[in-house]
CSV table of C-alpha atoms in Angstrom, one decimal:
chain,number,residue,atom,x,y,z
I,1,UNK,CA,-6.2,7.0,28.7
I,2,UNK,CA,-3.1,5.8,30.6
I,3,UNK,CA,0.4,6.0,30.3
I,4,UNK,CA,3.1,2.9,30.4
I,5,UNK,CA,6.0,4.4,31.1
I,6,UNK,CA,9.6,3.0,30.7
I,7,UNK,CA,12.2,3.0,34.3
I,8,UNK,CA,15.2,3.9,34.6
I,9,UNK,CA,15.1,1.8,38.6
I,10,UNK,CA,15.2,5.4,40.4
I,11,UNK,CA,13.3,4.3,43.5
I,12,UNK,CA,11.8,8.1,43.3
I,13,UNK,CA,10.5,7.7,39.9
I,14,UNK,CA,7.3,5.7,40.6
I,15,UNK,CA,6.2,8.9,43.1
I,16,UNK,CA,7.0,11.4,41.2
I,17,UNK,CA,5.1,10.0,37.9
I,18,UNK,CA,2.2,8.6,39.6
I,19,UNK,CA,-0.5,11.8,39.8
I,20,UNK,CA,0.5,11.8,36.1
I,21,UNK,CA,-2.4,9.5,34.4
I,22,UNK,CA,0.6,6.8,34.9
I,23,UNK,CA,-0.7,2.9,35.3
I,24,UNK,CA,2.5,1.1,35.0
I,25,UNK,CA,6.3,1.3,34.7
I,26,UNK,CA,8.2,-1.3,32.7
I,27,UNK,CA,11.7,-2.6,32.3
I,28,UNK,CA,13.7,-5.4,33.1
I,29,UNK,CA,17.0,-6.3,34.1
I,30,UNK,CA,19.8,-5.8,31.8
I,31,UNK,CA,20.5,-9.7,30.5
I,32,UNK,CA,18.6,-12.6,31.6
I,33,UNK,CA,17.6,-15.9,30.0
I,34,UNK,CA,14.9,-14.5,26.9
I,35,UNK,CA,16.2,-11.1,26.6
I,36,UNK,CA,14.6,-7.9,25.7
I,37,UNK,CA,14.3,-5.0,22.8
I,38,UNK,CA,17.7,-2.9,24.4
I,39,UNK,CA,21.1,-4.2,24.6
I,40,UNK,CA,22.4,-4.6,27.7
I,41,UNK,CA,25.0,-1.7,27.4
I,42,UNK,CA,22.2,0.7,27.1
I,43,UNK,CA,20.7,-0.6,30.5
I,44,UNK,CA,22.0,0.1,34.1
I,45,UNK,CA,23.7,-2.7,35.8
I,46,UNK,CA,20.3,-3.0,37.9
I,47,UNK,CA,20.3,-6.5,40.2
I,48,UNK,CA,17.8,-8.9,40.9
I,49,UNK,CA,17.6,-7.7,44.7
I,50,UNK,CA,17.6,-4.0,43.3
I,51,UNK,CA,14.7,-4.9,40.7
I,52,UNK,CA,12.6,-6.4,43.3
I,53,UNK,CA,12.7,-3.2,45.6
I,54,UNK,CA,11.9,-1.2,42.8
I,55,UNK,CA,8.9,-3.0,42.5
I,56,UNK,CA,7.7,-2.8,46.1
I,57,UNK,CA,8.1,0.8,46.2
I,58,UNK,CA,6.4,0.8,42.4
I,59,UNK,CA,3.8,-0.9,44.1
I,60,UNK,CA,3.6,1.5,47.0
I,61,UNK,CA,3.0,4.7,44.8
I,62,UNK,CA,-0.1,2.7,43.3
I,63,UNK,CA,1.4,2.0,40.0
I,64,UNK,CA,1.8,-1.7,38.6
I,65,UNK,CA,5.4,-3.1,37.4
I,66,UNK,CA,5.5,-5.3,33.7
I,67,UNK,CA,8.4,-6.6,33.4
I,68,UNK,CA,9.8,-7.6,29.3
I,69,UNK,CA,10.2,-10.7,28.0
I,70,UNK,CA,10.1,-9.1,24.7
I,71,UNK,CA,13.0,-10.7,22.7
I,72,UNK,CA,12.1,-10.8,18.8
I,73,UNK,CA,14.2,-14.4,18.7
I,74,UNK,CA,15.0,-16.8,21.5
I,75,UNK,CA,17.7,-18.5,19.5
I,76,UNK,CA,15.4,-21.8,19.5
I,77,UNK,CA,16.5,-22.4,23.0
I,78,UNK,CA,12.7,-22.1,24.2
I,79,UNK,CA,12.4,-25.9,23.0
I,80,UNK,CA,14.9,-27.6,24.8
I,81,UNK,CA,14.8,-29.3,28.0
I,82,UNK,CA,17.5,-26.5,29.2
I,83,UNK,CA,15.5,-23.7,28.0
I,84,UNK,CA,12.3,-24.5,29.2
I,85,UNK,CA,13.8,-24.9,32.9
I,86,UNK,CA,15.2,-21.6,32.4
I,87,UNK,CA,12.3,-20.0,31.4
I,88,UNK,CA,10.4,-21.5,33.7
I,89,UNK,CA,12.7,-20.3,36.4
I,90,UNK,CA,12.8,-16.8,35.4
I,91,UNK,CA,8.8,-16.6,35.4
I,92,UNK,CA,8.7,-18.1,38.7
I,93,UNK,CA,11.2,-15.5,40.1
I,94,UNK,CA,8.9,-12.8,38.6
I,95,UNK,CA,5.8,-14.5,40.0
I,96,UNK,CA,7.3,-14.3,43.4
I,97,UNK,CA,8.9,-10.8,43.2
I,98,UNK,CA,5.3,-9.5,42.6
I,99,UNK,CA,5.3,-9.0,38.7
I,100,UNK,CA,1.4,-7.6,37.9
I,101,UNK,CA,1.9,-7.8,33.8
I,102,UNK,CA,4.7,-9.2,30.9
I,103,UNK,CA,5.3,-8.0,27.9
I,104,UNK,CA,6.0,-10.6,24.9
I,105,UNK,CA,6.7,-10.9,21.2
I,106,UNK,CA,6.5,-14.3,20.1
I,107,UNK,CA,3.6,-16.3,20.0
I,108,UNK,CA,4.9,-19.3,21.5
I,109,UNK,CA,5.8,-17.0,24.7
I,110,UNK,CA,2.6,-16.0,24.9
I,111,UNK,CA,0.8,-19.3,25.1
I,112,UNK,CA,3.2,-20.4,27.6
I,113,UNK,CA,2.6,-17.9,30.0
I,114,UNK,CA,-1.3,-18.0,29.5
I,115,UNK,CA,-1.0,-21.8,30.0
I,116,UNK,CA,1.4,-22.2,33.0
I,117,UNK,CA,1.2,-19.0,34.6
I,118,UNK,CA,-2.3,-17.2,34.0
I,119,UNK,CA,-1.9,-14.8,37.0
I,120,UNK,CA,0.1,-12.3,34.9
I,121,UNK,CA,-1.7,-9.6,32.6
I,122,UNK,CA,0.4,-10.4,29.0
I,123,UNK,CA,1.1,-7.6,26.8
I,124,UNK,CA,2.0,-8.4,23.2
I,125,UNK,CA,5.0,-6.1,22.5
I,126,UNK,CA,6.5,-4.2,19.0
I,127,UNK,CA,8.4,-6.7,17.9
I,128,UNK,CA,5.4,-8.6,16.8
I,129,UNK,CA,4.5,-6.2,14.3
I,130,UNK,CA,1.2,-5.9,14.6
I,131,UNK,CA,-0.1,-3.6,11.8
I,132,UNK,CA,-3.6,-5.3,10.7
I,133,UNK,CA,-6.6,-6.2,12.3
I,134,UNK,CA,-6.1,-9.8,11.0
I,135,UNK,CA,-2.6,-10.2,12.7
I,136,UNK,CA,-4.1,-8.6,16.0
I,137,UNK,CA,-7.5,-11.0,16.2
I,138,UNK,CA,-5.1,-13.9,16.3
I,139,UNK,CA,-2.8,-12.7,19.0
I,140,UNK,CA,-5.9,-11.5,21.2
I,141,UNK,CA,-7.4,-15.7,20.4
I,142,UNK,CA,-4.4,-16.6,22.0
I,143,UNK,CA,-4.9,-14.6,24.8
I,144,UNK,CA,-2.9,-11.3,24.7
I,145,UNK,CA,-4.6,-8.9,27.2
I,146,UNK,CA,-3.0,-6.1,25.4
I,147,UNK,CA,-1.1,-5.4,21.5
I,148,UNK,CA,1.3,-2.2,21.3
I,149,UNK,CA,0.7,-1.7,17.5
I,150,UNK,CA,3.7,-0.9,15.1
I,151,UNK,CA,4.6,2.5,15.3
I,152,UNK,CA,6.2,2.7,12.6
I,153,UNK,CA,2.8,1.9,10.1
I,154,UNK,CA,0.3,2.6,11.8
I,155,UNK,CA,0.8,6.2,14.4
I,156,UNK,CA,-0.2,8.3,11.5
I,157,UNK,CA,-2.8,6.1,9.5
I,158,UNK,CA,-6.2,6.7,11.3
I,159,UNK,CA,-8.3,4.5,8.8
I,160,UNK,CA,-5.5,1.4,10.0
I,161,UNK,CA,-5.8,2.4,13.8
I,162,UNK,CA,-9.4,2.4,13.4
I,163,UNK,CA,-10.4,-0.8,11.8
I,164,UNK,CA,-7.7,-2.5,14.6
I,165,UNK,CA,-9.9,-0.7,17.2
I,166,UNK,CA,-13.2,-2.4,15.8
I,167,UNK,CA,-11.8,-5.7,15.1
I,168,UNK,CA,-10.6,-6.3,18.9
I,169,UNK,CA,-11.9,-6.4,22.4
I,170,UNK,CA,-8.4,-6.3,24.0
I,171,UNK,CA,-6.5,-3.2,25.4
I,172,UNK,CA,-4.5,-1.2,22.6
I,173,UNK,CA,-1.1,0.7,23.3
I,174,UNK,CA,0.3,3.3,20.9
I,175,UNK,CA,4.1,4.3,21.5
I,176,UNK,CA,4.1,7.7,21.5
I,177,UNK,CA,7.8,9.0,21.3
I,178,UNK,CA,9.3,6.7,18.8
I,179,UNK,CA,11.7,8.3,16.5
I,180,UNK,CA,12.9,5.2,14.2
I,181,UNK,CA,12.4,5.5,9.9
I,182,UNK,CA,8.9,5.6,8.7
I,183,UNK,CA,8.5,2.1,7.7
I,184,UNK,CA,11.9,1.1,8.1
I,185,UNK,CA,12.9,-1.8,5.8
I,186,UNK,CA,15.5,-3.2,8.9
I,187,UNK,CA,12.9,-3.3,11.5
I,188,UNK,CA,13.2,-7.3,11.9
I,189,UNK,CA,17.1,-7.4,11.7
I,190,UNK,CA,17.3,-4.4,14.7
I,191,UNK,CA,15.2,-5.9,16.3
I,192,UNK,CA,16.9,-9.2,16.2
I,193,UNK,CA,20.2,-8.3,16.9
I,194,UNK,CA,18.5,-5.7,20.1
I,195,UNK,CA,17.1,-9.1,21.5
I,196,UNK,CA,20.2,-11.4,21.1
I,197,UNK,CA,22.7,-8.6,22.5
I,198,UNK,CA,20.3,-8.5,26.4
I,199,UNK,CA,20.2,-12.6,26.4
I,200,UNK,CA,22.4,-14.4,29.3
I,201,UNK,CA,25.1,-16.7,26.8
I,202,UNK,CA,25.1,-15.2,23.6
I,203,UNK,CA,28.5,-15.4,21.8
I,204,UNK,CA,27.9,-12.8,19.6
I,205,UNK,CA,29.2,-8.9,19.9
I,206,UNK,CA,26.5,-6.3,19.5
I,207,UNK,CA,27.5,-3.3,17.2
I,208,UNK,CA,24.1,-1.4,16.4
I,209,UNK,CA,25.1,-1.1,12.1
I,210,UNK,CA,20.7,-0.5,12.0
I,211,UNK,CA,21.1,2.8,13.8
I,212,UNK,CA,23.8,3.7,12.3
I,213,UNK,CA,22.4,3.5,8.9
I,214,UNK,CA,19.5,4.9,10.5
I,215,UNK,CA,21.5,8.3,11.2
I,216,UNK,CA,23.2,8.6,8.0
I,217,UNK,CA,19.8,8.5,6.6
I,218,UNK,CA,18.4,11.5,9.0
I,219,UNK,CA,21.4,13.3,8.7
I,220,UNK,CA,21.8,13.4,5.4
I,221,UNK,CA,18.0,14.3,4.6
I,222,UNK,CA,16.2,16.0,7.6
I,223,UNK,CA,13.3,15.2,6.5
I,224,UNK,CA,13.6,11.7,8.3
I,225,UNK,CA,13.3,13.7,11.7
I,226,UNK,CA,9.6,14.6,10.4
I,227,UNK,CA,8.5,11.8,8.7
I,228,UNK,CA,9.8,9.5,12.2
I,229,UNK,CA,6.4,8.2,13.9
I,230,UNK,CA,6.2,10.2,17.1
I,231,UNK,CA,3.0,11.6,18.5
I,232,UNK,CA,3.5,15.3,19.9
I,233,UNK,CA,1.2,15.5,23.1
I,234,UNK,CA,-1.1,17.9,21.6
I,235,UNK,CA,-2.2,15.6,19.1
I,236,UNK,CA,-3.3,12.8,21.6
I,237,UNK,CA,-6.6,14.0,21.6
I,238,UNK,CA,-7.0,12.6,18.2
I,239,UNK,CA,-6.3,9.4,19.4
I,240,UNK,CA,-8.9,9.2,21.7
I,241,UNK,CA,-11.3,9.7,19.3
I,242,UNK,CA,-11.2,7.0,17.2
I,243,UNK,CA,-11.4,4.5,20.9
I,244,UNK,CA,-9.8,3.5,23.9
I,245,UNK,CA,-6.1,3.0,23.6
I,246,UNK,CA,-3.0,3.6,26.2
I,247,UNK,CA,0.3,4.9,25.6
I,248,UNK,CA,3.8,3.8,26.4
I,249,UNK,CA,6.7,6.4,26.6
I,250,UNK,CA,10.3,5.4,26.8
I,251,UNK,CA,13.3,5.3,27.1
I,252,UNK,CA,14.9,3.0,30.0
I,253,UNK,CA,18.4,4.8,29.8
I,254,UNK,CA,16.9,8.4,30.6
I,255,UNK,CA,17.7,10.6,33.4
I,256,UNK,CA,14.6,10.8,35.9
I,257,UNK,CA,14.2,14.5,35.1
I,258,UNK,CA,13.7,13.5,31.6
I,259,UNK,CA,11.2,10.8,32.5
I,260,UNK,CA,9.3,13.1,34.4
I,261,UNK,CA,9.4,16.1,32.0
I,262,UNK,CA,7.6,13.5,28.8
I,263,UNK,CA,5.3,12.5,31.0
I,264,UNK,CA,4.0,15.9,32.0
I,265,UNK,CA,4.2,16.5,28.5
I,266,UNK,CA,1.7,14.3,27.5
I,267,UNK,CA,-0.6,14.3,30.0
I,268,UNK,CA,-1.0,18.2,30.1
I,269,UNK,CA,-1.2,18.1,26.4
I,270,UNK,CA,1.8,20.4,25.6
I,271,UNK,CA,5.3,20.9,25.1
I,272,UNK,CA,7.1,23.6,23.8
I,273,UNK,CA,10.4,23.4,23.1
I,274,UNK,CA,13.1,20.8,21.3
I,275,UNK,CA,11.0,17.6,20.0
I,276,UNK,CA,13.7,15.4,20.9
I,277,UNK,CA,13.8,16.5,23.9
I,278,UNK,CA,10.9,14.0,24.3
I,279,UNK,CA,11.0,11.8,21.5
I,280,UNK,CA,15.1,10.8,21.1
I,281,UNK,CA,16.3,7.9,22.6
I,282,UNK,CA,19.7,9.3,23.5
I,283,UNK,CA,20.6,13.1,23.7
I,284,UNK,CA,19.6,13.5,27.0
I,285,UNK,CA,19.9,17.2,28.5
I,286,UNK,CA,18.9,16.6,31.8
I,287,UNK,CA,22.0,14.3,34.6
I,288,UNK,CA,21.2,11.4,35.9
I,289,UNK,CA,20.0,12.0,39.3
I,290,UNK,CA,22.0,10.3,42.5
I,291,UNK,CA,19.3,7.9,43.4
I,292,UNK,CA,19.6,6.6,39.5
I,293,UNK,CA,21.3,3.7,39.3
I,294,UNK,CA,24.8,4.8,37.5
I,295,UNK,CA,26.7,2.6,35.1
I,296,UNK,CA,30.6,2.7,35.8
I,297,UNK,CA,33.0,3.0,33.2
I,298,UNK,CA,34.1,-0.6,34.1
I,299,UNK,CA,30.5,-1.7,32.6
I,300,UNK,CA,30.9,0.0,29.2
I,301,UNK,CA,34.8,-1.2,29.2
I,302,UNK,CA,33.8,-5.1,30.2
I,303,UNK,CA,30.6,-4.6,26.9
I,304,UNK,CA,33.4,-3.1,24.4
I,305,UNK,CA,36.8,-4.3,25.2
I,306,UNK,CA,36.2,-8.4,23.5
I,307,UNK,CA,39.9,-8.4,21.4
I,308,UNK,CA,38.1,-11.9,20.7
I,309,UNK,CA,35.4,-10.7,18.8
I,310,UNK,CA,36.0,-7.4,17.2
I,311,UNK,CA,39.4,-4.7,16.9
I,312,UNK,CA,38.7,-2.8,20.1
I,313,UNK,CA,40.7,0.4,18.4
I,314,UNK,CA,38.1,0.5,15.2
I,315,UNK,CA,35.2,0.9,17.8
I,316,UNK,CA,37.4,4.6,18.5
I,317,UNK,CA,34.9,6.7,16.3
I,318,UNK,CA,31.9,4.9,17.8
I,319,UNK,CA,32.9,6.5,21.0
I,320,UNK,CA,33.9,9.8,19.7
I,321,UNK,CA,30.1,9.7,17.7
I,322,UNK,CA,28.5,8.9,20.5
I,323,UNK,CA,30.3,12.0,22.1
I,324,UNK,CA,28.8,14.2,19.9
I,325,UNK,CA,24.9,12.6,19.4
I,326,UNK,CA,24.7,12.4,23.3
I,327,UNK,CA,24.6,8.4,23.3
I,328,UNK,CA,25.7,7.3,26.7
I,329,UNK,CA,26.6,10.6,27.2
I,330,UNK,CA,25.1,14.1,28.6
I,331,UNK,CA,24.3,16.5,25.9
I,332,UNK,CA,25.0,20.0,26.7
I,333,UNK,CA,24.5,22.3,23.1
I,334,UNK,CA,21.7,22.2,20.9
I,335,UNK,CA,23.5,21.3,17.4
I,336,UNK,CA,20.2,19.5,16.5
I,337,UNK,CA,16.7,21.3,17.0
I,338,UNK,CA,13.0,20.3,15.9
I,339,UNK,CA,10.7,23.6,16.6
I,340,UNK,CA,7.7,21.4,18.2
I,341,UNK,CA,5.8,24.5,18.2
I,342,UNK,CA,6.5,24.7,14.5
I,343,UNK,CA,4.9,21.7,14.0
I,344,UNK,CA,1.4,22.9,15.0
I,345,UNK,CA,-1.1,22.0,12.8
I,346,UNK,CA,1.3,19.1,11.3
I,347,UNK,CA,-1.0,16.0,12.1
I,348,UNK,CA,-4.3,17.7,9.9
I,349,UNK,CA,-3.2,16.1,6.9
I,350,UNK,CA,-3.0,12.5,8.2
I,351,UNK,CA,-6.5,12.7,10.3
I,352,UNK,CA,-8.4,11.5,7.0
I,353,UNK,CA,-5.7,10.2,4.8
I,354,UNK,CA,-3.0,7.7,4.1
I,355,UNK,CA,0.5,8.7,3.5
I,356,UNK,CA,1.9,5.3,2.7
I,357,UNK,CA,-0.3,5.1,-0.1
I,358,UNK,CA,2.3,7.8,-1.8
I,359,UNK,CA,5.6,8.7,-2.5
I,360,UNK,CA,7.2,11.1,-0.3
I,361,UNK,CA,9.5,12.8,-3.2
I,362,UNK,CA,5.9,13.4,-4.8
I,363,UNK,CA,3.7,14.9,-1.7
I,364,UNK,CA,6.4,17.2,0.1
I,365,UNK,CA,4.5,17.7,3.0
I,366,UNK,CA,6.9,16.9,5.3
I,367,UNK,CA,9.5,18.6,3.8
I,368,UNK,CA,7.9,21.5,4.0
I,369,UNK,CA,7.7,21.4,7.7
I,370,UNK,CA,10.9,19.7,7.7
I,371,UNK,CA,12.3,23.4,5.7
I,372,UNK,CA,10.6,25.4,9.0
I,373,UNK,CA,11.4,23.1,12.1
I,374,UNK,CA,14.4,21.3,11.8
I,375,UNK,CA,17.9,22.8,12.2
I,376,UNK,CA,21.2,21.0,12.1
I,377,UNK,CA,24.2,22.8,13.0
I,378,UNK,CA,26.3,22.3,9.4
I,379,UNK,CA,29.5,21.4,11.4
I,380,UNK,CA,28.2,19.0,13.3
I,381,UNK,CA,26.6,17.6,11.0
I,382,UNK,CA,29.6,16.8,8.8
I,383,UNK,CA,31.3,15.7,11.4
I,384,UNK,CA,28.8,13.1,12.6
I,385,UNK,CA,28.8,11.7,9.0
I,386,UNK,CA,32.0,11.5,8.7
I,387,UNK,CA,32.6,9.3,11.9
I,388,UNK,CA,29.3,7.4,10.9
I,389,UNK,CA,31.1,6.7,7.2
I,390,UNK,CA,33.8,5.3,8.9
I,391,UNK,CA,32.2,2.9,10.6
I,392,UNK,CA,29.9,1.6,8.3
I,393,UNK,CA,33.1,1.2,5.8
I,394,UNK,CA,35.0,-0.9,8.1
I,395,UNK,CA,31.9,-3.2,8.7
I,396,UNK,CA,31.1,-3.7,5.2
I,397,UNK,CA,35.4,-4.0,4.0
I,398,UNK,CA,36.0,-6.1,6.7
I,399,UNK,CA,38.4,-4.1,8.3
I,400,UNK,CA,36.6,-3.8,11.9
I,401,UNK,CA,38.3,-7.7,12.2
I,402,UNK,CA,41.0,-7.5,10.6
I,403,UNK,CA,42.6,-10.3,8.2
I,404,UNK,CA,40.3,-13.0,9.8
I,405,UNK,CA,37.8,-11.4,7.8
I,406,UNK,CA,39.8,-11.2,3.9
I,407,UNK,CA,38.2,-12.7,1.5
I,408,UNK,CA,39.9,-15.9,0.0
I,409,UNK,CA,38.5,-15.0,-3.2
I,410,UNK,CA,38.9,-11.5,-5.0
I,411,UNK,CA,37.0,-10.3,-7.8
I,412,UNK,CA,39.4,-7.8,-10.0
């Protein structure tokens, strides 16, 4: 066993993780030429020169650095002449800055790297969506040296993350504090628009509609905060079982206390207290520590304020959700609780079965842990869903651009 853990570029981080069971950190720089799975107003405005420190002292506490090229879509740029001399100028940097291992998602990435630069290790990322043994034998023929299987499908099917195990020689990775939709139907579109909004020259303007929806949908049944396909550390054990596998814990934007507290979680096997305190990828508790770099207000304003692209003024209840869910912000109350202790025993049912084979509204298992471990504040709540409604009405009406987006033709 051995933990990939996402950085947040603390310089302390990789000392303080490394007597942890920790083999690597990963991250990246906020926009660069292929892009990556976070938009780059989640990210610290981290520089090359700061990125390439991080990895020497990353490299002095014994750990190894992988670095993402993990963009879902590359716009088709990778097959022009300008593209390939940008990518080929962006590996070379991270050849030179002492990169040990890249993650990728497309195909095409990968055989480039394995053909032109063969030093680094190559990690097939998420957004490949490996969920079968067939897709993984062809990504390990074309040389990945490691696949981080779909969370979504596969954390809770044993017989799936068994006959993958059989069926490959190369590395596994299991995410183990993901708390997207079980088998969420806008996977490929999130993880689209994710890869387009970290990429150096897209025109486009990055509003995360997926996670919105995502929220209504958790919100509105809590059940979705059970059913999400996060590992609690005390069921690692079951992993291990079935083969060899590593496991990646995120999130880049987390305080280094936070960082530090889910690692110890998993590797000693135990947490008690809020779930999300370890799963969520926003909500943090815990400040950002001084030696973190911080992102200055004038970073969010110069990602928000584009008159060009969107009504600044409608992205007003984005902020003022964001407030309230902790995203880009401290959280201080607990308005939102799942009891991890009340979710012992949870993972028995899955061990020898498979959920997706049956409807949810039928089986009720969830809910009924869902009932005992989950508690929403009522106000909050209502309040979230209200901002959330707003929002996703002026997407779909048009009204987040204005008249620029009426409709010449009306049906009464």
């Amino acid at each position: 066993m051995g933990f990939s853990v996402a950085t947040n570029f603390d310089d302390n981080l990789p000392g303080l993780v490394a007597s942890l069971g920790v083999t690597e950190l990963f991250g990246k720089l906020p926009k660069d030429v292929t892009g990556g799975g976070r938009a780059s107003y989640m990210m610290a405005p981290v520089s090359r020169e700061m990125l390439e420190e991080h990895v020497r002292k990353t490299h002095q506490a014994g750990l190894k650095f992988n670095y993402l090229v993990n963009a879902a879509c590359l716009d088709n740029t990778e097959f022009t002449k300008r593209g390939q001399k940008e990518i080929r100028k962006h590996l070379d940097w991270l050849s030179e800055v002492g990169i040990d291992a890249l993650t990728v998602s497309v195909s095409y990435l990968l055989e480039l790297v394995k053909s032109r630069y063969s030093h680094f290790k190559v990690k097939l990322g998420v957004f490949a969506d490996i969920d079968t043994p067939k897709k993984a034998i062809f990504f390990e023929e074309l040389g990945a040296d490691c696949i981080a299987l779909q969370p979504l499908i596969l954390n809770r099917n044993f017989a799936g993350l068994r006959a993958i195990r059989e069926a490959v020689k190369c590395e596994l990775q299991l995410i183990v504090n993901s708390n997207c939709l079980l088998e969420c139907p806008m996977t490929p579109y999130h993880n689209a628009g994710l890869s387009h909004a970290s990429q150096k020259g897209s025109r486009g303007f990055f509003v995360d509609y997926c996670l919105l929806r995502c929220l209504t949908r958790k919100l509105t049944d809590p059940v979705n905060y059970i059913t999400s396909p996060w590992i609690r550390p005390e069921d690692l054990h079951h992993y291990e079982a079935i083969g060899k596998f590593s496991f990646k814990i995120l999130e880049r934007d987390a305080p280094t206390e936070t960082l530090v507290k889910r690692v110890r979680a998993y590797y000693n096997g135990q947490f008690d207290g809020n779930l999300l305190d370890i799963v969520q990828s926003y909500g943090f508790r815990e400040q950002r520590s001084a030696s973190q770099p911080q992102r200055p207000w004038l970073w969010d304003l110069r990602e928000f304020l584009k008159p060009q692209a969107i009504r600044p003024f409608k992205l007003l209840p984005l902020r003022d959700l964001a407030r309230l869910q902790g995203m880009l912000y401290t959280r201080s109350d607990e308005k939102l609780v799942v009891d991890n202790r009340k979710l012992d025993g949870f993972i028995d049912k899955f061990l020898d079965g498979d959920c997706l084979k049956s409807r949810c509204e039928d089986c009720r298992y969830c809910h009924s842990y869902a009932d005992k471990a989950v508690h929403i504040d009522p106000v909050f709540r209502q309040e979230c869903l209200e901002l959330v409604g707003l929002l996703l009405n002026d997407l779909s009406s048009g009204e987040m651009w204005g008249r620029c987006a009426e409709p010449r033709w009306r049906c009464e």
